[in-house]
Tab-separated table of C-alpha atoms in Angstrom:
chain	number	residue	atom	x	y	z
J	1	MET	CA	-242.606	94.390	30.296
J	2	SER	CA	-241.228	97.478	31.196
J	3	THR	CA	-242.140	99.242	34.371
J	4	ASP	CA	-241.936	102.456	35.487
J	5	LEU	CA	-239.418	101.692	38.984
J	6	PHE	CA	-236.473	100.403	36.771
J	7	PRO	CA	-234.771	101.894	33.715
J	8	GLN	CA	-235.141	100.043	30.373
J	9	ALA	CA	-231.904	98.717	28.455
J	10	HIS	CA	-231.661	99.658	25.132
J	11	THR	CA	-228.844	97.704	23.846
J	12	LYS	CA	-227.378	94.336	24.520
J	13	HIS	CA	-224.558	95.632	26.107
J	14	ASP	CA	-226.527	97.773	28.306
J	15	LEU	CA	-228.399	95.004	29.312
J	16	GLU	CA	-225.428	92.699	29.677
J	17	ARG	CA	-222.516	94.704	30.717
J	18	GLY	CA	-224.026	98.159	31.629
J	19	ALA	CA	-224.257	99.669	35.295
J	20	ALA	CA	-228.225	100.143	35.659
J	21	LEU	CA	-230.282	97.883	37.226
J	22	ALA	CA	-232.836	97.028	34.313
J	23	PRO	CA	-234.369	94.138	34.961
J	24	ARG	CA	-236.854	91.845	32.289
J	25	PHE	CA	-239.941	91.525	34.040
J	26	ASN	CA	-241.656	88.528	32.080
J	27	ALA	CA	-245.204	89.468	30.475
J	28	ASP	CA	-246.739	89.021	34.108
J	29	GLY	CA	-244.428	91.599	35.058
J	30	LEU	CA	-242.407	89.344	37.257
J	31	VAL	CA	-238.738	87.646	37.467
J	32	VAL	CA	-237.308	84.999	39.086
J	33	ALA	CA	-235.359	85.223	42.456
J	34	VAL	CA	-233.343	82.769	44.514
J	35	ALA	CA	-232.054	83.400	48.137
J	36	GLN	CA	-229.111	81.963	48.808
J	37	HIS	CA	-227.309	82.200	52.335
J	38	ALA	CA	-224.888	84.909	52.538
J	39	ASP	CA	-222.625	82.634	54.928
J	40	THR	CA	-223.039	78.983	53.568
J	41	GLY	CA	-223.661	79.331	50.114
J	42	GLU	CA	-227.073	76.731	50.776
J	43	ILE	CA	-229.922	77.784	48.546
J	44	LEU	CA	-232.806	78.777	50.454
J	45	MET	CA	-235.842	79.252	48.434
J	46	LEU	CA	-236.843	80.519	45.130
J	47	ALA	CA	-239.556	82.773	44.413
J	48	TRP	CA	-240.658	86.042	42.226
J	49	MET	CA	-240.183	89.282	42.553
J	50	ASN	CA	-242.842	92.151	40.918
J	51	ASP	CA	-241.350	95.741	40.015
J	52	GLN	CA	-242.595	96.963	43.445
J	53	ALA	CA	-240.774	93.874	45.318
J	54	LEU	CA	-237.331	94.380	43.778
J	55	LYS	CA	-237.773	98.030	44.371
J	56	LEU	CA	-238.313	97.373	48.297
J	57	THR	CA	-235.401	95.126	48.055
J	58	VAL	CA	-233.286	96.969	46.938
J	59	GLU	CA	-235.013	100.608	49.294
J	60	THR	CA	-234.969	98.245	52.752
J	61	GLY	CA	-231.965	96.016	52.131
J	62	VAL	CA	-234.814	93.619	53.485
J	63	ALA	CA	-235.953	90.907	51.027
J	64	HIS	CA	-239.449	91.072	49.593
J	65	TYR	CA	-241.243	88.776	46.670
J	66	PHE	CA	-244.644	88.937	45.039
J	67	SER	CA	-246.710	85.844	45.891
J	68	ARG	CA	-248.060	84.568	43.008
J	69	SER	CA	-251.065	82.434	44.879
J	70	ARG	CA	-252.435	85.199	46.983
J	71	ASN	CA	-251.289	87.970	44.067
J	72	GLU	CA	-249.647	90.218	46.151
J	73	LEU	CA	-246.710	91.615	47.996
J	74	TRP	CA	-245.074	89.793	50.269
J	75	LYS	CA	-242.240	90.991	52.681
J	76	LYS	CA	-241.019	87.642	53.978
J	77	GLY	CA	-240.352	87.026	57.370
J	78	GLU	CA	-243.525	89.514	58.006
J	79	THR	CA	-245.284	87.076	59.765
J	80	SER	CA	-242.523	84.538	60.842
J	81	GLY	CA	-239.814	86.004	61.858
J	82	GLN	CA	-237.904	84.906	59.106
J	83	LEU	CA	-236.838	87.960	57.596
J	84	GLN	CA	-234.175	88.512	55.118
J	85	ASP	CA	-231.337	90.805	55.493
J	86	VAL	CA	-229.681	91.418	51.704
J	87	VAL	CA	-226.069	91.234	52.014
J	88	GLU	CA	-226.063	91.416	48.001
J	89	LEU	CA	-228.401	91.606	45.328
J	90	ARG	CA	-227.192	90.127	41.758
J	91	VAL	CA	-228.550	89.892	37.980
J	92	ASP	CA	-227.457	87.162	35.979
J	93	CYS	CA	-226.177	88.328	32.680
J	94	ASP	CA	-230.055	88.797	30.895
J	95	GLN	CA	-230.915	90.422	33.837
J	96	ASP	CA	-234.208	88.152	33.859
J	97	ALA	CA	-233.071	86.617	37.397
J	98	VAL	CA	-232.064	87.988	40.425
J	99	LEU	CA	-229.965	86.158	43.012
J	100	LEU	CA	-230.107	87.341	46.630
J	101	LYS	CA	-227.757	86.564	49.206
J	102	VAL	CA	-229.521	87.227	52.411
J	103	ARG	CA	-229.040	86.033	56.467
J	104	PRO	CA	-231.824	85.091	57.615
J	105	ARG	CA	-233.247	86.191	60.960
J	106	GLY	CA	-235.267	84.342	63.729
J	107	ASP	CA	-234.854	80.616	63.455
J	108	GLY	CA	-233.002	81.052	60.433
J	109	GLY	CA	-235.767	79.281	58.215
J	110	ALA	CA	-236.775	79.878	54.867
J	111	CYS	CA	-239.170	77.257	54.326
J	112	HIS	CA	-243.512	77.901	55.173
J	113	VAL	CA	-243.312	73.955	55.394
J	114	GLY	CA	-241.006	74.423	58.580
J	115	PHE	CA	-237.391	73.524	56.873
J	116	ARG	CA	-234.241	75.715	56.868
J	117	SER	CA	-234.717	75.644	53.040
J	118	CYS	CA	-237.027	74.910	50.877
J	119	PHE	CA	-234.981	72.541	48.963
J	120	TYR	CA	-235.090	69.573	51.967
J	121	ARG	CA	-236.130	66.528	49.820
J	122	VAL	CA	-233.747	64.998	47.529
J	123	LEU	CA	-234.598	61.970	45.237
J	124	LYS	CA	-233.400	59.092	46.179
J	125	ASP	CA	-234.593	55.316	44.316
J	126	GLY	CA	-237.385	57.269	42.519
J	127	GLN	CA	-238.552	58.444	45.705
J	128	LEU	CA	-238.441	62.000	47.434
J	129	VAL	CA	-236.889	61.643	51.227
J	130	GLU	CA	-236.634	64.347	53.202
J	131	ARG	CA	-233.028	65.027	53.804
J	132	GLU	CA	-233.473	67.325	57.570
J	133	ALA	CA	-235.354	67.365	59.839
J	134	PRO	CA	-238.066	70.798	60.299
J	135	ILE	CA	-236.555	73.585	62.142
J	136	HIS	CA	-240.558	73.923	63.353
J	137	ASP	CA	-243.351	71.931	62.509
J	138	HIS	CA	-245.982	73.478	59.902
J	139	GLU	CA	-249.287	71.606	61.271
């Protein structure tokens, strides 16, 4: 899917080695985005971006995503205070995934359930076990 907000890579070389940000959005107009803590390397969350979310992220330096469940643009942390300042934005080799190296504000969390990372559970002996205590209680 192409968009008017970003150029389209016309050759494989332009896509994989070119200097232009030319994201390849899926059929739903989205690209996957991984947020990683810029200082610790911890993976904080996985989300989706549409062209507008990616453009706002690039322009403002603050992570914006697209909520598939609410079908709307979402500025991470706007209500929770967990804004994510983008230190570095990377794309994968074929520009269909985005990696954001971020520094979270507020309580430092990223998960709407109350944990620092959305990846707070580990599979142990066939069961999911919480590997950390929540930063705050969501309920």
